[in-house]
Amino acid sequence: MSAFSNSIILEEWNGSSSSKLSKTFTIHASSSSLSFQRSGARFTHLWRRLLQALVPEGFPSSVTADYVPFQIWDTLQGLSTYTRTMLSTQALLSAIGVGEKSATVVGATFQWFLRDLTGMLGGILFTFYQGSNLDSNAKMWRLVADLMNDLGMLMDLISPLFPSAFVIIVCLGSISRSFTGVASGATRAALTQHFALQDNAADISAKEGSQETMATMTGMALGMLVAHITIGHPLAIWICFLSLTLFHMYANYRAVRCLALTSLNPERTSILLQHFMETGQVLSPEQVSAKEHILPLKLTVWSSKNADSLYTQVRLGTRVSSLDNTEIKEHLLYTASHYAKAKYLLVERNGTVNVIVHKDSNAADILKSFLHALILAMNVSKSKSLHSDSQMWMDKHYDEFIQKLKSLGWKTERLLSPIIWRANWIFEASDKKAD
């Protein structure tokens, strides 16, 4: 029998992405010897395992570039929230009567139940009135949600100061926080879809839960320390609470400003279109992010030169029954012929462009109708042939605009805007045509 001298080198590599692998272990084996070699320090290996529990697989290539800065600021604002929660909860329990001999279990239980009940009802009402807008304005509602949470905790803290109005104040605080729960959860889902580059939204969501758990435990520990130090010192409690609240608001602002969403909503579409008409170029998501509002326009006290409000002149999905007889004759009837081949009708009324959406229109039709309405709104005071001029622009530049949007990573499949009312019509051409 012949003897063969064989040998093998077997390497162990770790990593969820083929481009981010690291060698951890090597085996040298032959017929006469066997040796092992561990690559890297044990601390490095433990650190890598810890990161795998906190960041998505394939990180950083599996998420967008704005994921890291957003998560850093989001974690910092979370720490502030959990620390303040201890202070507000301490004040709330004190107001209910915990620790006092005169307090009854039934009374405290009823007050706590009433607080939770009003919060649940508030969440349902908020979902009814604003649920369809959360996806299209994720950045704005993300920030508003945290501001409402600040208001809710502030009410809990001041509740002991007004014993006669305690129940009312606590219920208002619970309603405020209920808005936070609905808006924060809905916008988180939208942001998770934005961050996911490799169809890994579930993984990102799971790792977000791990990160939040770590922030919660750290914040609770800090909160208990602060509560222990400030107990019996109302001035110190208020200074800590207000300081942490200011930091919380700043961290939330920075977190939202980090986001460069690539989906098209009315405001971002308006900013993109106006810049394209002026320069022939399309802005990147990062450039648009710096220009768009992150608070509702009605709450914005100052006028931002960088922000664009043209989209407020367009009403998408107008109810046909909202038009009176005069408007139907003077506006709708005489302009319908311009949209014989389109799945939408544009009606200009007092500077506002109303978009009547066809019941068979798809996502691409809705985006096109909104862009067409923006063009019409721009020319309301400039052109006497509104519909003809706007249609001419659409025929010449619409496809070019959409292609440039796609080339910079914008998602042009749909416009993030709820459409509740649609219509159906049968167009009968006539010899007379007016603009």
CSV table of N, CA, C and O in Angstrom, one decimal, residues 114-154:
chain,number,residue,atom,x,y,z
A,114,LEU,N,-59.0,55.7,34.5
A,114,LEU,CA,-59.5,56.8,33.7
A,114,LEU,C,-58.4,57.4,32.8
A,114,LEU,O,-58.7,57.8,31.7
A,115,ARG,N,-57.2,57.5,33.3
A,115,ARG,CA,-56.1,58.0,32.6
A,115,ARG,C,-55.8,57.2,31.4
A,115,ARG,O,-55.7,57.6,30.2
A,116,ASP,N,-55.8,55.8,31.5
A,116,ASP,CA,-55.5,54.9,30.4
A,116,ASP,C,-56.7,54.9,29.4
A,116,ASP,O,-56.5,54.8,28.2
A,117,LEU,N,-57.9,55.0,29.9
A,117,LEU,CA,-59.1,55.0,29.0
A,117,LEU,C,-59.1,56.2,28.1
A,117,LEU,O,-59.3,56.1,26.9
A,118,THR,N,-58.8,57.4,28.6
A,118,THR,CA,-58.8,58.6,27.8
A,118,THR,C,-57.6,58.5,26.8
A,118,THR,O,-57.8,59.0,25.6
A,119,GLY,N,-56.5,57.9,27.2
A,119,GLY,CA,-55.4,57.7,26.2
A,119,GLY,C,-55.8,56.8,25.1
A,119,GLY,O,-55.5,57.1,23.9
A,120,MET,N,-56.5,55.7,25.3
A,120,MET,CA,-56.9,54.8,24.3
A,120,MET,C,-57.9,55.5,23.3
A,120,MET,O,-57.8,55.4,22.1
A,121,LEU,N,-58.9,56.3,23.9
A,121,LEU,CA,-59.8,57.0,23.0
A,121,LEU,C,-59.1,58.0,22.2
A,121,LEU,O,-59.4,58.2,21.0
A,122,GLY,N,-58.1,58.7,22.8
A,122,GLY,CA,-57.4,59.7,22.1
A,122,GLY,C,-56.6,59.1,20.9
A,122,GLY,O,-56.5,59.7,19.8
A,123,GLY,N,-56.0,57.9,21.1
A,123,GLY,CA,-55.3,57.2,20.0
A,123,GLY,C,-56.2,56.8,18.9
A,123,GLY,O,-55.8,57.0,17.7
A,124,ILE,N,-57.5,56.4,19.2
A,124,ILE,CA,-58.4,56.0,18.1
A,124,ILE,C,-58.8,57.3,17.3
A,124,ILE,O,-58.9,57.2,16.1
A,125,LEU,N,-59.1,58.4,18.0
A,125,LEU,CA,-59.5,59.6,17.3
A,125,LEU,C,-58.4,60.1,16.5
A,125,LEU,O,-58.6,60.6,15.3
A,126,PHE,N,-57.2,60.1,17.0
A,126,PHE,CA,-56.0,60.6,16.2
A,126,PHE,C,-55.8,59.7,14.9
A,126,PHE,O,-55.6,60.3,13.9
A,127,THR,N,-56.0,58.4,15.1
A,127,THR,CA,-55.9,57.5,13.9
A,127,THR,C,-56.9,57.8,12.9
A,127,THR,O,-56.7,57.8,11.7
A,128,PHE,N,-58.1,58.1,13.4
A,128,PHE,CA,-59.3,58.4,12.5
A,128,PHE,C,-59.0,59.7,11.6
A,128,PHE,O,-59.3,59.7,10.4
A,129,TYR,N,-58.5,60.7,12.3
A,129,TYR,CA,-58.3,62.0,11.6
A,129,TYR,C,-57.0,62.1,10.8
A,129,TYR,O,-57.0,62.8,9.8
A,130,GLN,N,-55.9,61.5,11.3
A,130,GLN,CA,-54.6,61.7,10.7
A,130,GLN,C,-53.9,60.4,10.2
A,130,GLN,O,-52.8,60.5,9.7
A,131,GLY,N,-54.6,59.3,10.4
A,131,GLY,CA,-53.9,58.0,10.1
A,131,GLY,C,-53.4,57.9,8.6
A,131,GLY,O,-52.3,57.4,8.3
A,132,SER,N,-54.2,58.5,7.7
A,132,SER,CA,-53.8,58.4,6.3
A,132,SER,C,-52.7,59.3,5.9
A,132,SER,O,-52.2,59.2,4.8
A,133,ASN,N,-52.4,60.3,6.8
A,133,ASN,CA,-51.3,61.3,6.4
A,133,ASN,C,-50.0,60.9,7.0
A,133,ASN,O,-49.0,61.6,6.7
A,134,LEU,N,-49.9,59.9,7.9
A,134,LEU,CA,-48.7,59.6,8.6
A,134,LEU,C,-47.6,59.1,7.6
A,134,LEU,O,-46.4,59.4,7.8
A,135,ASP,N,-48.0,58.4,6.6
A,135,ASP,CA,-47.0,57.8,5.7
A,135,ASP,C,-46.4,58.9,4.8
A,135,ASP,O,-45.2,58.9,4.5
A,136,SER,N,-47.2,59.8,4.3
A,136,SER,CA,-46.7,60.9,3.4
A,136,SER,C,-45.9,61.9,4.1
A,136,SER,O,-45.1,62.6,3.5
A,137,ASN,N,-46.1,62.1,5.4
A,137,ASN,CA,-45.4,63.1,6.2
A,137,ASN,C,-44.7,62.5,7.4
A,137,ASN,O,-44.9,62.9,8.5
A,138,ALA,N,-43.9,61.5,7.1
A,138,ALA,CA,-43.3,60.7,8.2
A,138,ALA,C,-42.4,61.5,9.1
A,138,ALA,O,-42.4,61.4,10.3
A,139,LYS,N,-41.6,62.4,8.4
A,139,LYS,CA,-40.6,63.2,9.2
A,139,LYS,C,-41.3,64.2,10.1
A,139,LYS,O,-41.0,64.3,11.3
A,140,MET,N,-42.3,64.8,9.6
A,140,MET,CA,-43.1,65.8,10.3
A,140,MET,C,-43.8,65.2,11.5
A,140,MET,O,-43.6,65.7,12.7
A,141,TRP,N,-44.5,64.1,11.3
A,141,TRP,CA,-45.2,63.4,12.4
A,141,TRP,C,-44.3,62.8,13.4
A,141,TRP,O,-44.6,62.6,14.6
A,142,ARG,N,-43.1,62.3,13.0
A,142,ARG,CA,-42.1,61.8,13.9
A,142,ARG,C,-41.7,62.8,14.9
A,142,ARG,O,-41.7,62.6,16.1
A,143,LEU,N,-41.5,64.1,14.4
A,143,LEU,CA,-41.1,65.1,15.3
A,143,LEU,C,-42.3,65.6,16.2
A,143,LEU,O,-42.1,65.8,17.4
A,144,VAL,N,-43.4,65.7,15.6
A,144,VAL,CA,-44.6,66.1,16.3
A,144,VAL,C,-45.0,65.1,17.4
A,144,VAL,O,-45.4,65.5,18.5
A,145,ALA,N,-44.8,63.8,17.1
A,145,ALA,CA,-45.1,62.8,18.1
A,145,ALA,C,-44.3,63.0,19.4
A,145,ALA,O,-44.8,62.9,20.5
A,146,ASP,N,-43.0,63.2,19.2
A,146,ASP,CA,-42.1,63.4,20.4
A,146,ASP,C,-42.4,64.7,21.1
A,146,ASP,O,-42.3,64.8,22.4
A,147,LEU,N,-42.8,65.7,20.4
A,147,LEU,CA,-43.2,67.0,21.1
A,147,LEU,C,-44.5,66.8,21.9
A,147,LEU,O,-44.6,67.3,23.0
A,148,MET,N,-45.4,66.0,21.4
A,148,MET,CA,-46.6,65.7,22.1
A,148,MET,C,-46.3,64.8,23.4
A,148,MET,O,-46.9,64.9,24.4
A,149,ASN,N,-45.3,64.0,23.3
A,149,ASN,CA,-44.9,63.2,24.4
A,149,ASN,C,-44.3,64.1,25.5
A,149,ASN,O,-44.5,63.9,26.7
A,150,ASP,N,-43.5,65.1,25.1
A,150,ASP,CA,-43.0,66.0,26.0
A,150,ASP,C,-44.1,66.8,26.8
A,150,ASP,O,-44.0,67.0,28.0
A,151,LEU,N,-45.1,67.1,26.0
A,151,LEU,CA,-46.3,67.8,26.6
A,151,LEU,C,-47.0,66.9,27.6
A,151,LEU,O,-47.4,67.4,28.7
A,152,GLY,N,-47.1,65.6,27.3
A,152,GLY,CA,-47.8,64.7,28.2
A,152,GLY,C,-47.0,64.5,29.5
A,152,GLY,O,-47.6,64.5,30.6
A,153,MET,N,-45.7,64.4,29.4
A,153,MET,CA,-44.9,64.2,30.6
A,153,MET,C,-44.9,65.5,31.5
A,153,MET,O,-44.9,65.5,32.7
A,154,LEU,N,-45.0,66.7,30.8
A,154,LEU,CA,-45.0,67.9,31.5
A,154,LEU,C,-46.3,68.0,32.3
A,154,LEU,O,-46.3,68.5,33.5
